[in-house]
């Protein structure tokens, strides 16, 4: 049996690749490891087939070790989700994905990128701040947490031009 990719390659993110609808199952499996309300594969398939959506993934073809997905509208984009396999976190995967993704969005003519992040999500907040995002506002009780409670969302923005 083929071992999991992260045993073969501890750093599968040298060159993030553009995600395709065929990656929907891998995205859904990974998403389910990290969110209280996982998105089904059908939803990822529809998003990845949508020309307004841009997805960058890490991992060999057919495997998704990490990914980031955004939707474009005119010169703005919203990051819909970003997830990295828990087994390889703190290894630079999200940083490489986000860097490549912002460059790809800029090449599409995107000038402003928005995202929402739970106020208590220290890892994600640190990642976004490191990439130049700043807090623009807050949505109260926006997120359902895995412990059954609700969490506030911070709205963050980064200018690309
Ligand atoms: C947030 C997440 C994507 C980060 O992925 P990662 O591959 O571990 O991140 P990286 O190793 O590339 O780290 C890049 C930077 O992010 C920050 N960071 C990442 N994880 C962190 C943590 N646990 N604590 C503090 N800072 C962290 C650091 O600034 C880090 O840079 P550094 O390593 O030089 O200090 C990952 O923790 C994850 O998938 N979490 C669950 C899903 C989630 O919450 N997504 C965001 C929803 S808005």
Coordinates of C-alpha atoms and ligand atoms in Angstrom, one line a residue:
X1 CA 0.0 0.0 0.0
X2 CA 1.2 3.5 -0.8
X3 CA 2.2 5.4 2.4
X4 CA 0.5 8.8 3.1
X5 CA 2.2 11.4 1.0
X6 CA 3.6 13.3 4.0
X7 CA 5.8 10.3 4.9
X8 CA 7.2 10.4 1.4
X9 CA 7.6 14.1 1.3
X10 CA 7.6 16.3 4.4
X11 CA 7.3 19.4 2.3
X12 CA 4.7 18.9 -0.4
X13 CA 4.2 22.6 -1.1
X14 CA 7.2 23.6 -3.1
X15 CA 4.9 24.5 -6.0
X16 CA 1.2 25.0 -5.0
X17 CA -1.0 23.8 -7.9
X18 CA -4.3 25.2 -9.2
X19 CA -7.1 23.1 -7.9
X20 CA -9.6 21.4 -10.3
X21 CA -13.1 20.0 -9.7
X22 CA -11.4 16.5 -9.4
X23 CA -9.8 17.7 -6.1
X24 CA -13.3 18.2 -4.5
X25 CA -13.2 14.9 -2.5
X26 CA -9.7 15.7 -1.2
X27 CA -10.7 19.2 -0.2
X28 CA -13.9 17.9 1.6
X29 CA -12.0 15.3 3.5
X30 CA -9.4 17.8 4.7
X31 CA -12.0 20.5 5.5
X32 CA -13.8 17.9 7.7
X33 CA -10.7 17.6 9.9
X34 CA -10.9 21.2 11.0
X35 CA -14.4 22.7 10.9
X36 CA -17.6 22.2 12.9
X37 CA -19.6 22.4 9.7
X38 CA -17.7 20.6 7.0
X39 CA -18.6 21.4 3.4
X40 CA -19.6 18.4 1.3
X41 CA -17.6 17.4 -1.8
X42 CA -20.4 18.5 -4.0
X43 CA -20.0 22.0 -2.7
X44 CA -16.3 22.0 -3.4
X45 CA -16.9 20.5 -6.9
X46 CA -19.3 23.4 -7.7
X47 CA -16.9 26.0 -6.3
X48 CA -13.9 24.6 -8.2
X49 CA -15.9 24.5 -11.4
X50 CA -16.9 28.1 -11.0
X51 CA -14.7 30.5 -13.1
X52 CA -15.0 33.1 -10.3
X53 CA -13.3 30.8 -7.8
X54 CA -9.6 30.3 -7.5
X55 CA -8.1 27.4 -5.5
X56 CA -4.5 26.6 -4.8
X57 CA -3.6 23.2 -3.3
X58 CA -0.6 21.4 -1.9
X59 CA 0.1 17.8 -2.5
X60 CA 0.5 15.4 -5.4
X61 CA -2.3 15.0 -7.9
X62 CA -5.2 13.3 -6.3
X63 CA -4.0 14.2 -2.8
X64 CA -4.8 17.5 -1.0
X65 CA -2.6 18.3 2.0
X66 CA -3.6 21.9 2.2
X67 CA -5.6 24.3 0.2
X68 CA -6.9 27.8 -0.1
X69 CA -10.0 28.9 -2.0
X70 CA -11.2 32.3 -2.9
X71 CA -14.0 33.9 -4.9
X72 CA -13.4 36.9 -7.2
X73 CA -15.8 39.7 -8.0
X74 CA -14.5 42.6 -10.1
X75 CA -11.3 43.7 -8.5
X76 CA -12.1 42.1 -5.1
X77 CA -11.7 38.6 -3.7
X78 CA -12.9 36.9 -0.6
X79 CA -10.9 34.0 0.9
X80 CA -13.6 31.3 1.5
X81 CA -11.5 28.8 3.4
X82 CA -7.9 27.7 4.0
X83 CA -6.9 24.4 5.7
X84 CA -3.7 22.4 6.2
X85 CA -3.5 18.8 7.1
X86 CA -3.0 18.7 10.9
X87 CA -0.1 16.3 10.4
X88 CA 2.0 18.9 8.6
X89 CA 1.0 22.1 10.4
X90 CA 3.7 24.6 11.4
X91 CA 5.7 23.4 8.4
X92 CA 5.2 26.4 6.2
X93 CA 2.4 24.9 4.1
X94 CA -0.2 27.7 4.6
X95 CA 2.4 30.4 4.2
X96 CA 3.4 29.0 0.8
X97 CA -0.2 28.5 -0.3
X98 CA -1.2 32.0 0.7
X99 CA 1.8 33.6 -0.9
X100 CA 1.1 31.8 -4.2
X101 CA -2.6 32.4 -4.0
X102 CA -2.2 36.2 -3.4
X103 CA 0.1 36.4 -6.4
X104 CA -2.4 34.4 -8.5
X105 CA -5.3 36.8 -7.4
X106 CA -3.1 39.8 -8.3
X107 CA -2.5 38.3 -11.7
X108 CA -6.3 38.1 -12.2
X109 CA -6.5 41.9 -11.5
X110 CA -7.6 41.6 -7.9
X111 CA -6.8 44.7 -5.8
X112 CA -8.4 43.9 -2.5
X113 CA -8.7 40.6 -0.6
X114 CA -11.1 40.1 2.3
X115 CA -11.6 37.2 4.7
X116 CA -13.4 36.4 7.9
X117 CA -11.7 34.6 10.8
X118 CA -12.8 33.5 14.2
X119 CA -11.4 35.9 16.8
X120 CA -10.0 33.0 18.8
X121 CA -8.3 31.3 15.9
X122 CA -4.7 32.4 16.9
X123 CA -3.0 30.4 14.2
X124 CA -5.1 31.8 11.3
X125 CA -4.9 35.3 12.7
X126 CA -1.1 35.1 13.0
X127 CA -0.9 33.7 9.4
X128 CA -3.0 36.5 8.0
X129 CA -1.3 39.3 9.9
X130 CA 2.0 37.9 8.7
X131 CA 0.8 38.4 5.1
X132 CA -0.3 41.9 5.6
X133 CA -4.0 41.6 6.4
X134 CA -5.5 44.0 8.9
X135 CA -8.7 43.9 10.9
X136 CA -11.5 46.0 9.3
X137 CA -14.5 45.0 11.4
X138 CA -16.2 42.4 13.5
X139 CA -19.4 40.2 13.2
X140 CA -20.8 39.2 16.6
X141 CA -21.6 35.5 17.2
X142 CA -20.9 34.6 13.6
X143 CA -19.2 31.2 14.0
X144 CA -20.6 28.0 15.4
X145 CA -17.7 26.5 17.5
X146 CA -17.0 22.8 17.9
X147 CA -17.8 23.2 21.6
X148 CA -21.4 24.3 20.8
X149 CA -20.7 28.0 21.5
X150 CA -20.6 30.9 19.2
X151 CA -17.5 33.0 18.2
X152 CA -17.1 36.5 16.8
X153 CA -15.7 36.9 13.3
X154 CA -13.0 39.4 12.5
X155 CA -13.2 40.8 9.0
X156 CA -9.7 41.3 7.6
X157 CA -8.5 43.0 4.4
X158 CA -5.3 43.2 2.4
X159 CA -4.6 45.5 -0.5
X160 CA -2.7 43.9 -3.4
X161 CA -2.0 47.0 -5.4
Ligands
LIG1 C1 -4.2 28.3 10.1 C2 -3.5 27.1 9.3 C3 -4.0 27.1 7.9 C4 -2.0 27.4 9.3 O1 -1.4 26.4 8.5 P1 0.2 26.0 8.7 O2 0.6 25.3 7.5 O3 0.4 25.3 10.0 O4 0.9 27.5 8.7 P2 2.4 27.8 8.4 O5 3.3 26.7 9.0 O6 2.6 28.1 7.0 O7 2.6 29.1 9.3 C5 2.7 30.4 8.6 C6 2.6 31.4 9.7 O8 1.3 31.4 10.3 C7 1.4 31.6 11.7 N1 1.0 30.4 12.4 C8 0.6 29.2 11.9 N2 0.2 28.3 12.9 C9 0.4 29.0 14.0 C10 0.1 28.7 15.4 N3 -0.3 27.4 15.7 N4 0.3 29.6 16.3 C11 0.8 30.8 16.0 N5 1.1 31.2 14.7 C12 0.8 30.3 13.8 C13 2.8 32.0 12.0 O9 3.0 33.4 11.8 C14 3.5 31.2 10.9 O10 4.8 31.7 10.5 P3 6.1 31.2 11.4 O11 6.0 29.7 11.3 O12 7.2 31.7 10.6 O13 5.9 31.7 12.8 C15 -3.7 25.7 10.0 O14 -3.5 25.9 11.4 C16 -5.1 25.2 9.8 O15 -5.4 24.5 8.9 N6 -6.0 25.4 10.8 C17 -7.4 24.9 10.8 C18 -8.2 25.5 9.7 C19 -8.4 27.0 10.0 O16 -8.5 27.5 11.1 N7 -8.3 27.8 8.9 C20 -8.5 29.2 8.9 C21 -9.9 29.6 8.9 S1 -10.2 31.3 8.7

